[in-house]
Amino acid sequence: MRKVKSVEDLEKWAKDILAKQKRHEIMVSVCGGTGCQAYDCQKVKAALQKGLRQKGVGERATLKVTGCPGFCERGPLVTIHPQNIFYQKVKPEDVPEIISETIQKGRKVERLLFEDPGARRRISSADEIPFYRSQMRVLLSRNDLIDPTHIEDYVAIGGYRSLAKALFQMQPTEIVEEIKTSGLRGRGGAGYPTGKKWEECKKESGATKYVICNCDEGDPGAFMDRALMEGNPHSVLEGMLIGAYAIGANKGFIYVRHEYPLAHKNTEVAIQQARKARLLGEDVLSSGFDFDVEITKGGGAFVCGESSALIASIEGRVGEPRSKQIRTVKQGLWGKPTNLNNVETWANVPLIIDKGSKWFSSIGTEKSKGTKIFSLVGKVKNTGLVEVPMGITLKKIIFDIGGGQQDGRRIKAVQTGGPSGGCIPASLFDLPVDFDSLTQAGSMMGSGGMIVMDEGTCMVDVAKYFVHFLQEESCGKCLPCREGLKRMGEILDRITEGKGNEEDLSLLEELAEVVTDTSLCGLGKTAPNPVLAALRYFRPEFEAHIRQKKCPAGVCTPLIRYSISETDCTGCGACAKVCPTQAIQGEKKQSHLIVAEICSRCGSCIDVCKANAVMVQ
Ligand SMILES: Cc1cc2nc3c(=O)[nH]c(=O)nc-3n(C[C@H](O)[C@H](O)[C@H](O)COP(=O)(O)O)c2cc1C
Ligand code: FES
C-alpha cells in the first residue's frame, strides 16, 4: 500500500492508478451489493473470472465488483464499459455469451438488456432506462465505478482530494462556513442544518471532541445508508475527516446496524486501507492533524438510531434515549462535545468541498438543497434506490422513475418518512419532495423510505402496522410512549376486527396528541404521525371498518368474505387444490363455491385463479 505523506503523494498516486487502469480497454463491473448477493452475484463473478481467464481476454478486460447502483430488483447486474452496456438478471450460464459476443466482438446480448414495457424495446445503456433517466445520481453514480474494497479505486476518482483541499487551503472556520452556505441539511430525518450543528460543536471548548456517523438505518424498507456504506465507505470516511478537522475532533465512530454485515466488512476494510495509506491516524498528509475511526455494531433496536440512545449504546450502556435539555454538541459521547451525522450527510461533504457550496446549493429548492436518496419500494414496477434533486414531485418519482402501478390496481398513496412519517394520498402527488412540504402534508422526509401503496392496501391496517412496530421498538422508559402506543394499537386492532365504535377515532386523536406532546424522545414524539396522516386523508376507510364492518381494500380478514363468481369460474380446480382448509367445493369443469364457515381467508385461491373468478367482499 502506498504511504501518502503529502498532497503531492496523493496526486501522484491518483495519476499512477489511472495510468494502470487505462491499460485495460474494457471494464466489466458486477454489482456486489447485498441485493445482488441475494441473487447469487458471486456465482456470476466467479464465472466471469474463469471465463475471462480461459478465453485469454484477461489482458484486455478487467473485472470489478462494485457497490449497489440502485436497481436491485433487476440483479445481478453486469455493466460493460466503456460502451456502458447494462445487463440485468444475469445468470452464470449467460457468462460465456457475454464474453464471446460483447467482450470479444462488441455485440450486445439482446435478451439480457432491459425491456421498456411501455415502448416494448430493449435498452442497452443504463442512462436511457426510465428508472435511471429522471434521476440525478451525484452520490450513487460513484458506487458504479469503484470496488469499495480497493482504496485505489476511490483515489482514482478524485477521492481524498477534498480532504487535501480542506487541510491545506482552508481554515476550519471556512470549512464550516462552506457547509453552512451550501444549505446541506441532515439526511437522517429531522433535516437539521449541518453547518449550524458543526458550528455549535466547534464553539465548545475542550481538547476532546467526537464525530459519529449514524448508519443504524432502522426504518422498515429503507436501505440507502447501507448502499452508501457498502458501496463507497471512503466517501463517508473522507467526510468525517473533513468534519472532524473543522470541528476539532480527533476520534470518530461509525455506528453500523448489526444486520448489515457487508457494510460492516467493507467499512472495516476501508479503515484498514486508509490507515495503511496514512490517510487516517497521526499527522494526516503531514498536516499535523490526527484522526482515527472505530466501528461500533448497532444494538439491534430501532431506537438506537436516536442520537442519545446511539451514544449510550457506543458507551456500552443500554441503548435508551435521555432527555435532550443538554444537546449532544455540548455533552455527547462520554460527556464530551459530539457531532452526529447520518451516512448520506457525511458522504455529501467531500463533494461540497470539492465542487463548492454554490454548486451544491444550485440543486434543489430554496430551503432543501442537494439531492436525496430514497428507497422506492412497494407497488410500483421499478423498485430500488433512487437519487433525485430535492423539489422533484412525488409523481415524477412514482410514475417516471418507478414506472407507475404494478398490476391492474390504481396507486392510492405513498408512505414517506418511515414509522415517523405518514401516507400521502395520490391527489397530492404534485407535491415537491423537500423537508418542509412533506412535513406540512403531515408526513416527513425521514431518512428516505418511500413505500408505494395501491388500492389493495388498507390504510387502517398500515397505521396499525406502524403503531405496533413502534410499540415493540419503544424502549419503555417513558410512560406516554410505552402505554400510549399500546392503547393506540389496541384501538386499531379492535377497528380492524370489526369491533370498533364511533368514539374510537376521537380517542385515537386524543391519545396521539398526548403521546406527541409528552414523550421523552423522537420515537414517541413522531409515533402518532402514521395514524394522524391516515385519519386526515383516509378517514372514510376507518368509518367503513367501524360503521359497515367492511374493509374496502379487502385486507382485514375478520371483515372480508371470499366467494367465486359463477360466470367467471372455469372449474379448473386450481383453487381447491391449494386451499389449506378444503373450503372449496365443486366438480371439474363446473363452477366452484367457497364454504364461508371453513374458509380461513388466506388468499391462496386468489393467487392461483387464472380466470380472476375469486371475489373479496
Ligand atoms: C427513533 C429514532 C430513530 C432514528 N434512527 C436514525 C437512523 O437510523 N439513522 C440516522 O441517521 N438518524 C436516525 N435518527 C435521527 C438521529 O437521531 C439524528 O438526528 C441524526 O442521525 C443526525 O444526523 P443528521 O443531522 O445528519 O440527519 C433517528 C431518530 C429517532 C428519534
Ligand atoms: S445490490 Fe445490486 S443493484 Fe442493488
PDB file of C-alpha atoms in Angstrom, residues 345-483:
ATOM      1  CA  THR A 345     -24.882  13.714   5.189  1.00  0.00           C
ATOM      2  CA  TRP A 346     -21.215  12.768   5.616  1.00  0.00           C
ATOM      3  CA  ALA A 347     -20.984  11.430   2.039  1.00  0.00           C
ATOM      4  CA  ASN A 348     -22.092  14.823   0.677  1.00  0.00           C
ATOM      5  CA  VAL A 349     -19.289  16.701   2.454  1.00  0.00           C
ATOM      6  CA  PRO A 350     -16.329  15.819   0.136  1.00  0.00           C
ATOM      7  CA  LEU A 351     -18.457  16.762  -2.893  1.00  0.00           C
ATOM      8  CA  ILE A 352     -19.306  20.161  -1.400  1.00  0.00           C
ATOM      9  CA  ILE A 353     -15.672  20.892  -0.543  1.00  0.00           C
ATOM     10  CA  ASP A 354     -14.544  19.759  -3.996  1.00  0.00           C
ATOM     11  CA  LYS A 355     -17.205  21.401  -6.171  1.00  0.00           C
ATOM     12  CA  GLY A 356     -18.100  24.284  -3.868  1.00  0.00           C
ATOM     13  CA  SER A 357     -21.173  25.314  -1.920  1.00  0.00           C
ATOM     14  CA  LYS A 358     -22.502  27.218  -4.946  1.00  0.00           C
ATOM     15  CA  TRP A 359     -22.682  24.042  -6.994  1.00  0.00           C
ATOM     16  CA  PHE A 360     -24.477  22.199  -4.182  1.00  0.00           C
ATOM     17  CA  SER A 361     -26.946  24.963  -3.445  1.00  0.00           C
ATOM     18  CA  SER A 362     -27.812  25.251  -7.139  1.00  0.00           C
ATOM     19  CA  ILE A 363     -29.542  21.855  -6.790  1.00  0.00           C
ATOM     20  CA  GLY A 364     -32.882  21.615  -5.004  1.00  0.00           C
ATOM     21  CA  THR A 365     -35.309  24.136  -3.556  1.00  0.00           C
ATOM     22  CA  GLU A 366     -34.883  27.313  -1.541  1.00  0.00           C
ATOM     23  CA  LYS A 367     -34.738  25.525   1.810  1.00  0.00           C
ATOM     24  CA  SER A 368     -33.791  21.973   0.801  1.00  0.00           C
ATOM     25  CA  LYS A 369     -30.582  21.767  -1.178  1.00  0.00           C
ATOM     26  CA  GLY A 370     -28.810  18.970  -2.996  1.00  0.00           C
ATOM     27  CA  THR A 371     -30.025  15.516  -3.913  1.00  0.00           C
ATOM     28  CA  LYS A 372     -31.685  12.899  -1.722  1.00  0.00           C
ATOM     29  CA  ILE A 373     -31.562   9.126  -1.998  1.00  0.00           C
ATOM     30  CA  PHE A 374     -34.841   7.266  -1.492  1.00  0.00           C
ATOM     31  CA  SER A 375     -35.517   3.573  -1.316  1.00  0.00           C
ATOM     32  CA  LEU A 376     -38.525   3.253  -3.555  1.00  0.00           C
ATOM     33  CA  VAL A 377     -40.421   0.066  -2.743  1.00  0.00           C
ATOM     34  CA  GLY A 378     -43.988  -1.254  -2.835  1.00  0.00           C
ATOM     35  CA  LYS A 379     -46.491  -1.385  -5.646  1.00  0.00           C
ATOM     36  CA  VAL A 380     -44.510   0.188  -8.489  1.00  0.00           C
ATOM     37  CA  LYS A 381     -42.963  -1.528 -11.499  1.00  0.00           C
ATOM     38  CA  ASN A 382     -39.389  -0.432 -10.765  1.00  0.00           C
ATOM     39  CA  THR A 383     -38.174  -0.593  -7.205  1.00  0.00           C
ATOM     40  CA  GLY A 384     -34.751   0.239  -5.829  1.00  0.00           C
ATOM     41  CA  LEU A 385     -32.616   3.149  -4.752  1.00  0.00           C
ATOM     42  CA  VAL A 386     -33.284   6.439  -6.481  1.00  0.00           C
ATOM     43  CA  GLU A 387     -31.317   9.655  -6.117  1.00  0.00           C
ATOM     44  CA  VAL A 388     -33.219  12.781  -7.120  1.00  0.00           C
ATOM     45  CA  PRO A 389     -32.844  16.540  -6.764  1.00  0.00           C
ATOM     46  CA  MET A 390     -34.806  17.956  -3.840  1.00  0.00           C
ATOM     47  CA  GLY A 391     -38.034  19.525  -5.048  1.00  0.00           C
ATOM     48  CA  ILE A 392     -38.860  16.821  -7.620  1.00  0.00           C
ATOM     49  CA  THR A 393     -42.533  15.859  -7.400  1.00  0.00           C
ATOM     50  CA  LEU A 394     -43.783  12.618  -5.919  1.00  0.00           C
ATOM     51  CA  LYS A 395     -45.488  11.975  -9.264  1.00  0.00           C
ATOM     52  CA  LYS A 396     -42.170  12.026 -11.117  1.00  0.00           C
ATOM     53  CA  ILE A 397     -40.594   9.593  -8.663  1.00  0.00           C
ATOM     54  CA  ILE A 398     -43.525   7.194  -8.601  1.00  0.00           C
ATOM     55  CA  PHE A 399     -44.514   7.252 -12.277  1.00  0.00           C
ATOM     56  CA  ASP A 400     -41.428   8.284 -14.303  1.00  0.00           C
ATOM     57  CA  ILE A 401     -38.790   6.519 -12.215  1.00  0.00           C
ATOM     58  CA  GLY A 402     -40.930   3.868 -10.529  1.00  0.00           C
ATOM     59  CA  GLY A 403     -42.881   3.143 -13.724  1.00  0.00           C
ATOM     60  CA  GLY A 404     -46.300   3.500 -12.063  1.00  0.00           C
ATOM     61  CA  GLN A 405     -48.676   0.774 -10.949  1.00  0.00           C
ATOM     62  CA  GLN A 406     -47.518  -2.824 -10.893  1.00  0.00           C
ATOM     63  CA  ASP A 407     -50.705  -4.597 -11.997  1.00  0.00           C
ATOM     64  CA  GLY A 408     -54.298  -3.554 -12.566  1.00  0.00           C
ATOM     65  CA  ARG A 409     -54.657  -1.729  -9.242  1.00  0.00           C
ATOM     66  CA  ARG A 410     -54.546   2.071  -9.078  1.00  0.00           C
ATOM     67  CA  ILE A 411     -51.867   3.644  -6.873  1.00  0.00           C
ATOM     68  CA  LYS A 412     -53.524   5.254  -3.890  1.00  0.00           C
ATOM     69  CA  ALA A 413     -50.803   6.620  -1.585  1.00  0.00           C
ATOM     70  CA  VAL A 414     -47.144   6.792  -0.763  1.00  0.00           C
ATOM     71  CA  GLN A 415     -45.674   6.423   2.697  1.00  0.00           C
ATOM     72  CA  THR A 416     -42.649   8.611   3.353  1.00  0.00           C
ATOM     73  CA  GLY A 417     -40.591   9.132   6.478  1.00  0.00           C
ATOM     74  CA  GLY A 418     -40.729   5.553   7.743  1.00  0.00           C
ATOM     75  CA  PRO A 419     -42.532   4.892  11.015  1.00  0.00           C
ATOM     76  CA  SER A 420     -42.332   8.582  11.916  1.00  0.00           C
ATOM     77  CA  GLY A 421     -43.966   9.699   8.666  1.00  0.00           C
ATOM     78  CA  GLY A 422     -47.331   9.229   7.061  1.00  0.00           C
ATOM     79  CA  CYS A 423     -49.186   8.263   3.919  1.00  0.00           C
ATOM     80  CA  ILE A 424     -49.698  10.973   1.314  1.00  0.00           C
ATOM     81  CA  PRO A 425     -52.708  10.400  -0.979  1.00  0.00           C
ATOM     82  CA  ALA A 426     -52.405  10.266  -4.786  1.00  0.00           C
ATOM     83  CA  SER A 427     -54.319  13.551  -5.024  1.00  0.00           C
ATOM     84  CA  LEU A 428     -51.236  15.285  -3.573  1.00  0.00           C
ATOM     85  CA  PHE A 429     -48.642  13.657  -5.834  1.00  0.00           C
ATOM     86  CA  ASP A 430     -47.761  17.054  -7.348  1.00  0.00           C
ATOM     87  CA  LEU A 431     -46.182  17.897  -4.006  1.00  0.00           C
ATOM     88  CA  PRO A 432     -42.464  18.739  -4.251  1.00  0.00           C
ATOM     89  CA  VAL A 433     -40.306  16.371  -2.255  1.00  0.00           C
ATOM     90  CA  ASP A 434     -38.477  18.543   0.263  1.00  0.00           C
ATOM     91  CA  PHE A 435     -38.217  18.704   4.053  1.00  0.00           C
ATOM     92  CA  ASP A 436     -40.855  21.385   4.568  1.00  0.00           C
ATOM     93  CA  SER A 437     -43.521  20.344   2.030  1.00  0.00           C
ATOM     94  CA  LEU A 438     -43.616  16.779   3.324  1.00  0.00           C
ATOM     95  CA  THR A 439     -43.892  17.948   6.941  1.00  0.00           C
ATOM     96  CA  GLN A 440     -46.696  20.349   6.028  1.00  0.00           C
ATOM     97  CA  ALA A 441     -48.535  17.468   4.369  1.00  0.00           C
ATOM     98  CA  GLY A 442     -48.481  15.562   7.678  1.00  0.00           C
ATOM     99  CA  SER A 443     -45.623  13.234   6.763  1.00  0.00           C
ATOM    100  CA  MET A 444     -41.876  13.863   6.723  1.00  0.00           C
ATOM    101  CA  MET A 445     -38.777  13.271   4.633  1.00  0.00           C
ATOM    102  CA  GLY A 446     -37.289  10.999   7.286  1.00  0.00           C
ATOM    103  CA  SER A 447     -34.214   9.188   6.136  1.00  0.00           C
ATOM    104  CA  GLY A 448     -35.683   8.349   2.720  1.00  0.00           C
ATOM    105  CA  GLY A 449     -38.014   5.363   2.846  1.00  0.00           C
ATOM    106  CA  MET A 450     -40.760   5.580   0.218  1.00  0.00           C
ATOM    107  CA  ILE A 451     -43.391   2.837   0.141  1.00  0.00           C
ATOM    108  CA  VAL A 452     -45.950   2.998  -2.672  1.00  0.00           C
ATOM    109  CA  MET A 453     -49.404   1.582  -1.913  1.00  0.00           C
ATOM    110  CA  ASP A 454     -52.264   0.683  -4.247  1.00  0.00           C
ATOM    111  CA  GLU A 455     -55.983   0.022  -3.884  1.00  0.00           C
ATOM    112  CA  GLY A 456     -55.189  -3.360  -2.354  1.00  0.00           C
ATOM    113  CA  THR A 457     -53.680  -1.660   0.710  1.00  0.00           C
ATOM    114  CA  CYS A 458     -55.858  -0.934   3.734  1.00  0.00           C
ATOM    115  CA  MET A 459     -54.806   2.345   5.328  1.00  0.00           C
ATOM    116  CA  VAL A 460     -56.142   1.314   8.739  1.00  0.00           C
ATOM    117  CA  ASP A 461     -54.000  -1.798   8.541  1.00  0.00           C
ATOM    118  CA  VAL A 462     -50.934   0.290   7.550  1.00  0.00           C
ATOM    119  CA  ALA A 463     -51.448   2.642  10.508  1.00  0.00           C
ATOM    120  CA  LYS A 464     -51.848  -0.416  12.745  1.00  0.00           C
ATOM    121  CA  TYR A 465     -48.609  -1.941  11.393  1.00  0.00           C
ATOM    122  CA  PHE A 466     -46.549   1.175  12.190  1.00  0.00           C
ATOM    123  CA  VAL A 467     -48.066   1.650  15.654  1.00  0.00           C
ATOM    124  CA  HIS A 468     -47.328  -1.980  16.532  1.00  0.00           C
ATOM    125  CA  PHE A 469     -43.798  -1.658  15.107  1.00  0.00           C
ATOM    126  CA  LEU A 470     -43.111   1.396  17.249  1.00  0.00           C
ATOM    127  CA  GLN A 471     -44.801  -0.075  20.306  1.00  0.00           C
ATOM    128  CA  GLU A 472     -42.440  -3.056  20.067  1.00  0.00           C
ATOM    129  CA  GLU A 473     -39.449  -0.791  19.433  1.00  0.00           C
ATOM    130  CA  SER A 474     -40.283   1.660  22.242  1.00  0.00           C
ATOM    131  CA  CYS A 475     -37.619   1.428  24.941  1.00  0.00           C
ATOM    132  CA  GLY A 476     -40.358   1.726  27.561  1.00  0.00           C
ATOM    133  CA  LYS A 477     -38.539   4.373  29.586  1.00  0.00           C
ATOM    134  CA  CYS A 478     -41.306   6.983  29.364  1.00  0.00           C
ATOM    135  CA  LEU A 479     -44.953   6.285  30.105  1.00  0.00           C
ATOM    136  CA  PRO A 480     -46.697   8.147  27.249  1.00  0.00           C
ATOM    137  CA  CYS A 481     -44.806   6.213  24.603  1.00  0.00           C
ATOM    138  CA  ARG A 482     -44.883   2.857  26.434  1.00  0.00           C
ATOM    139  CA  GLU A 483     -48.570   2.894  27.380  1.00  0.00           C
TER     140      GLU A 483
END
